[in-house]
Amino acid sequence: MSLSLNLSNKVVLVTGVSSGIGLATACQFAKAGAFVAGCSRKPADDESVRNFCQEASTETLKALYVQADVTVQADLERLVNTVIETFGKIDILVSNAGVNVFEGAAGCTEDKWNYNMNLNLASHWRLAKLCKPYLEKSDDGVILLMTSNHAYYTIPGCFPYNVTKTAIKGLVQSLAIEWGPAVRTIGIAPGFIDTAGNDTWFNSFDNPNAERQRTIDMHPVKRIGTTDEVGALCVFLASDYARFISGNTILMDGGRSALMQDS
Ligand SMILES: NC(=O)c1ccc[n+]([C@@H]2O[C@H](COP(=O)([O-])OP(=O)(O)OC[C@H]3O[C@@H](n4cnc5c(N)ncnc54)[C@H](OP(=O)(O)O)[C@@H]3O)[C@@H](O)[C@H]2O)c1
């Protein structure tokens, strides 16, 4: 028997689809036949949004885009209502939108702390709560929360980002035990992924190629990850093959965390 990830007739809502992991994840769900709804703060006529609508549409249904800021409760409510009005249901939530707030524990202001807690942590809980009644009506409701390898280990200066990402592991556990068996909740913790944001970081060095190679060499698999790989993991976790997975956060970091120290 061949293994196929077929999510046709499933409706997935992905946040943060204007770039990076969210866009690739939306596209992987569309390839598996799911109907895709997505949001970001970009206006609908932005080139990145037009790209999302084209790439995340299936042969039968156009992807839905809603301009929404996930830190604004009214936007979250409008987002969920629009998905229900358009598709009639939500089977899978991929709560992905997030930003790097790298301030350091001494330098971080109250405003930066609150902004990051609101966006990288509370917005996941608020959106999950709004989707809960619809996910419960699904045959297998699934919530996927995007955390990070910073939930397991971190580097100086990445506070409070690492605090929010560590807290998501707890959120995953609470939702899994309180909302199961109707809804499965799983965290995804990517390591170093090849995104425009990380390119910008490489480009901040005098020799970006050398810095990229140094990073690659730190990984036992001798490369960094791709957004398509994160998206494919999300599709698998939302599929019937993953029905025994809930309450865990899956780390995908190319073996980086297995190394005690760099030689
Ligand atoms: N790249 C990595 O190596 C890596 C590793 C581990 C974890 N992650 C996590 O993966 C997720 C995606 O990261 P990425 O690298 O793909 O970043 P990205 O390319 O910057 O994408 C972030 C997405 O979130 C959206 N977004 C940001 N703030 C938002 C808000 N307030 N409301 C709605 N949408 C918002 C952005 O759209 P607009 O700006 O247009 O609103 C964009 O679509 C994040 O949670 C990040 O922490 C990334």
XYZ file of C-alpha atoms and ligand atoms in Angstrom:
311
model
C 0.000 0.000 0.000
C 1.424 3.390 -0.928
C 1.434 6.143 1.648
C -0.316 9.313 0.586
C -1.099 12.444 2.522
C -4.520 13.338 1.231
C -6.253 16.183 3.043
C -8.860 16.906 0.390
C -12.036 18.451 1.811
C -10.149 19.579 4.926
C -10.082 23.326 5.655
C -6.861 24.716 7.113
C -6.324 28.194 8.549
C -2.679 29.334 8.520
C -1.503 32.613 10.060
C 1.450 34.587 8.694
C 1.193 33.522 5.047
C 2.863 36.542 3.409
C 6.315 34.953 3.655
C 8.559 32.211 5.004
C 7.277 29.171 6.868
C 3.601 30.239 6.817
C 3.563 30.638 3.024
C 5.341 27.310 2.424
C 3.054 25.538 4.894
C -0.053 26.926 3.189
C 1.297 25.687 -0.170
C 2.080 22.201 1.178
C -1.492 21.903 2.523
C -2.856 22.948 -0.877
C -0.670 20.282 -2.547
C -2.247 17.732 -0.184
C -5.668 18.880 -1.432
C -6.754 20.999 1.555
C -8.666 24.271 1.183
C -6.471 27.039 2.551
C -7.298 30.263 4.372
C -4.501 32.576 5.453
C -3.815 35.943 7.033
C -1.109 38.496 7.615
C -1.092 42.276 8.112
C -0.367 42.915 4.408
C -3.179 44.412 2.279
C -4.851 42.054 -0.191
C -3.260 43.788 -3.192
C 0.289 43.290 -1.908
C 2.454 41.174 -4.217
C 3.187 38.653 -1.435
C -0.547 38.143 -0.882
C -1.248 37.717 -4.604
C 1.523 35.116 -4.595
C -0.079 33.315 -1.627
C -3.507 33.306 -3.316
C -2.021 31.829 -6.483
C 0.256 29.236 -4.862
C -2.119 28.057 -2.120
C -5.176 27.539 -4.309
C -6.265 24.029 -5.281
C -7.680 23.036 -8.669
C -11.190 23.323 -7.232
C -11.017 26.174 -4.739
C -9.242 29.520 -4.525
C -7.297 30.216 -1.332
C -8.942 32.744 0.988
C -6.936 35.694 2.268
C -7.967 37.920 5.180
C -5.900 40.931 6.229
C -5.667 40.553 10.001
C -3.305 41.451 12.819
C -3.255 38.474 15.204
C -2.587 40.769 18.186
C -5.993 42.433 17.689
C -8.952 40.449 19.076
C -11.466 42.012 16.642
C -9.229 40.981 13.721
C -9.068 37.394 15.025
C -12.863 37.263 15.319
C -13.314 38.666 11.793
C -10.728 36.170 10.490
C -12.493 33.126 11.939
C -15.948 34.407 10.917
C -14.778 34.980 7.333
C -13.310 31.466 7.085
C -16.597 29.987 8.360
C -18.689 32.139 5.993
C -16.488 31.057 3.072
C -15.751 27.379 3.748
C -18.331 26.476 6.442
C -15.792 24.791 8.730
C -12.230 24.717 10.102
C -10.493 21.331 10.508
C -6.900 22.449 11.075
C -5.343 25.577 12.593
C -1.673 26.345 11.955
C -0.936 29.271 14.273
C 2.389 30.372 12.844
C 2.643 34.193 12.847
C 5.477 35.393 15.031
C 8.501 37.670 15.068
C 11.997 37.692 16.541
C 12.182 40.062 19.475
C 15.823 39.732 20.522
C 16.409 42.301 23.279
C 18.335 40.583 26.078
C 17.047 40.215 29.627
C 18.602 43.456 30.912
C 17.774 45.635 27.917
C 14.219 44.493 27.234
C 11.604 47.175 27.930
C 8.115 46.516 29.322
C 6.675 47.521 25.926
C 8.845 45.033 24.002
C 8.029 42.296 26.546
C 4.281 42.948 26.264
C 4.406 43.142 22.461
C 6.243 39.817 22.214
C 4.061 38.049 24.816
C 0.979 39.274 22.970
C 2.122 38.247 19.482
C 4.277 35.160 20.059
C 2.250 33.611 22.879
C -1.198 35.010 23.718
C -2.348 35.318 20.085
C -1.964 31.521 19.654
C -4.211 30.868 22.667
C -6.793 33.495 21.629
C -7.056 32.191 18.064
C -7.175 28.568 19.228
C -10.088 29.464 21.562
C -12.017 31.058 18.685
C -11.422 28.005 16.455
C -12.225 25.431 19.188
C -15.988 25.053 18.504
C -15.314 24.443 14.806
C -12.364 22.103 15.374
C -14.545 20.064 17.752
C -17.047 19.525 14.944
C -14.320 18.131 12.685
C -13.674 14.390 12.507
C -10.085 15.089 13.686
C -9.563 18.709 14.734
C -5.886 19.685 14.832
C -4.047 22.709 16.248
C -0.412 23.184 15.242
C 1.473 25.895 17.139
C 4.730 27.225 15.671
C 7.367 27.460 18.345
C 11.148 27.207 17.822
C 14.314 25.361 18.821
C 14.642 28.289 21.262
C 12.007 26.411 23.300
C 14.754 23.878 24.111
C 18.015 25.820 24.179
C 18.931 29.417 23.434
C 21.740 31.921 22.982
C 22.472 35.145 24.871
C 20.399 38.114 23.690
C 17.364 36.178 22.407
C 15.180 37.144 25.383
C 12.124 37.470 25.437
C 11.603 35.499 22.159
C 12.934 32.310 23.774
C 10.605 32.783 26.771
C 7.506 32.949 24.536
C 8.633 29.952 22.498
C 9.278 27.885 25.664
C 5.827 28.833 27.000
C 4.169 27.541 23.820
C 5.250 24.020 24.850
C 3.094 24.463 27.972
C 0.222 25.821 25.897
C 0.439 22.737 23.661
C 0.201 20.463 26.706
C -2.768 22.314 28.231
C -4.789 22.376 25.014
C -4.007 18.727 24.281
C -5.187 17.483 27.683
C -8.136 19.879 28.061
C -9.503 19.810 24.491
C -8.710 16.202 23.543
C -9.868 13.788 22.257
C -11.864 16.015 19.867
C -8.871 18.231 19.170
C -5.205 17.214 18.924
C -2.635 19.944 19.687
C 1.007 19.704 18.623
C 3.936 22.127 18.676
C 6.473 22.428 15.853
C 9.938 23.621 16.837
C 12.032 24.384 13.753
C 15.745 25.032 14.060
C 17.683 27.113 11.521
C 15.459 27.434 8.422
C 16.484 29.036 5.121
C 14.246 32.129 5.152
C 14.563 35.733 4.014
C 14.858 36.754 7.667
C 17.862 34.494 8.213
C 19.364 35.720 4.925
C 19.179 39.256 6.294
C 20.993 38.023 9.372
C 23.748 36.355 7.272
C 24.029 39.556 5.241
C 24.769 41.544 8.405
C 28.219 39.888 8.495
C 31.238 41.107 6.512
C 31.360 37.754 4.737
C 27.766 36.417 4.509
C 28.787 33.244 2.657
C 31.380 32.352 5.273
C 28.827 32.911 8.054
C 26.255 30.764 6.235
C 28.849 27.985 5.826
C 29.847 28.263 9.507
C 26.184 27.810 10.467
C 25.768 24.862 8.095
C 28.862 23.202 9.550
C 27.376 23.391 13.063
C 24.607 20.981 11.981
C 25.253 17.215 11.876
C 23.206 17.042 8.631
C 25.530 19.724 7.153
C 22.771 21.990 5.909
C 19.992 24.182 7.272
C 16.295 23.370 6.917
C 13.808 24.478 4.280
C 10.381 26.027 4.691
C 8.937 23.205 2.560
C 10.201 20.674 5.113
C 8.446 22.513 7.954
C 5.252 22.671 5.863
C 5.460 18.964 5.029
C 5.812 18.100 8.729
C 2.685 20.163 9.437
C 0.760 18.275 6.730
C 1.865 14.935 8.183
C 0.906 15.960 11.741
C -2.556 16.997 10.515
C -3.060 13.713 8.655
C -4.653 10.454 9.794
C -1.167 8.898 10.128
C -0.482 11.204 13.098
C -3.657 10.517 15.102
C -1.585 9.166 18.018
C 0.437 12.387 18.252
C -0.837 15.098 20.604
C 0.540 17.177 23.476
C 4.133 17.033 22.192
C 6.360 19.605 20.557
C 8.348 18.176 17.646
C 11.890 19.513 17.343
C 13.350 19.572 13.797
C 16.849 21.020 13.963
C 19.100 18.913 11.737
C 20.676 17.261 14.769
C 22.020 20.545 16.132
C 20.763 19.893 19.683
C 22.494 16.492 19.795
C 25.904 18.192 19.874
C 27.181 18.931 23.368
C 29.668 21.536 22.134
C 31.280 22.689 18.905
C 34.787 21.354 18.374
N 12.935 31.040 10.167
C 13.382 30.267 11.137
O 14.540 29.816 11.117
C 12.468 29.906 12.292
C 12.955 28.993 13.231
C 12.137 28.641 14.299
C 10.863 29.160 14.425
N 10.411 30.055 13.493
C 9.032 30.562 13.691
O 8.280 30.344 12.527
C 7.292 31.368 12.387
C 7.427 32.010 11.018
O 8.722 32.547 10.908
P 9.379 32.946 9.496
O 10.830 32.735 9.620
O 8.626 32.325 8.394
O 9.136 34.528 9.555
P 8.629 35.573 8.460
O 9.087 35.195 7.089
O 8.988 36.907 9.001
O 7.051 35.391 8.509
C 6.296 35.829 9.593
C 4.858 35.902 9.141
O 4.060 36.317 10.261
C 3.304 37.464 9.846
N 3.039 38.327 10.986
C 3.947 38.943 11.788
N 3.304 39.662 12.729
C 1.979 39.497 12.503
C 0.798 39.986 13.132
N 0.858 40.800 14.195
N -0.395 39.600 12.638
C -0.481 38.775 11.563
N 0.587 38.277 10.934
C 1.803 38.650 11.401
C 4.147 38.135 8.776
O 3.345 38.902 7.911
P 3.224 40.494 7.930
O 4.526 41.040 8.454
O 2.971 40.767 6.498
O 2.073 40.778 8.805
C 4.666 36.908 8.021
O 3.698 36.443 7.122
C 7.512 32.339 13.556
O 6.632 32.012 14.610
C 8.959 32.059 13.950
O 9.219 32.360 15.294
C 11.180 30.443 12.435
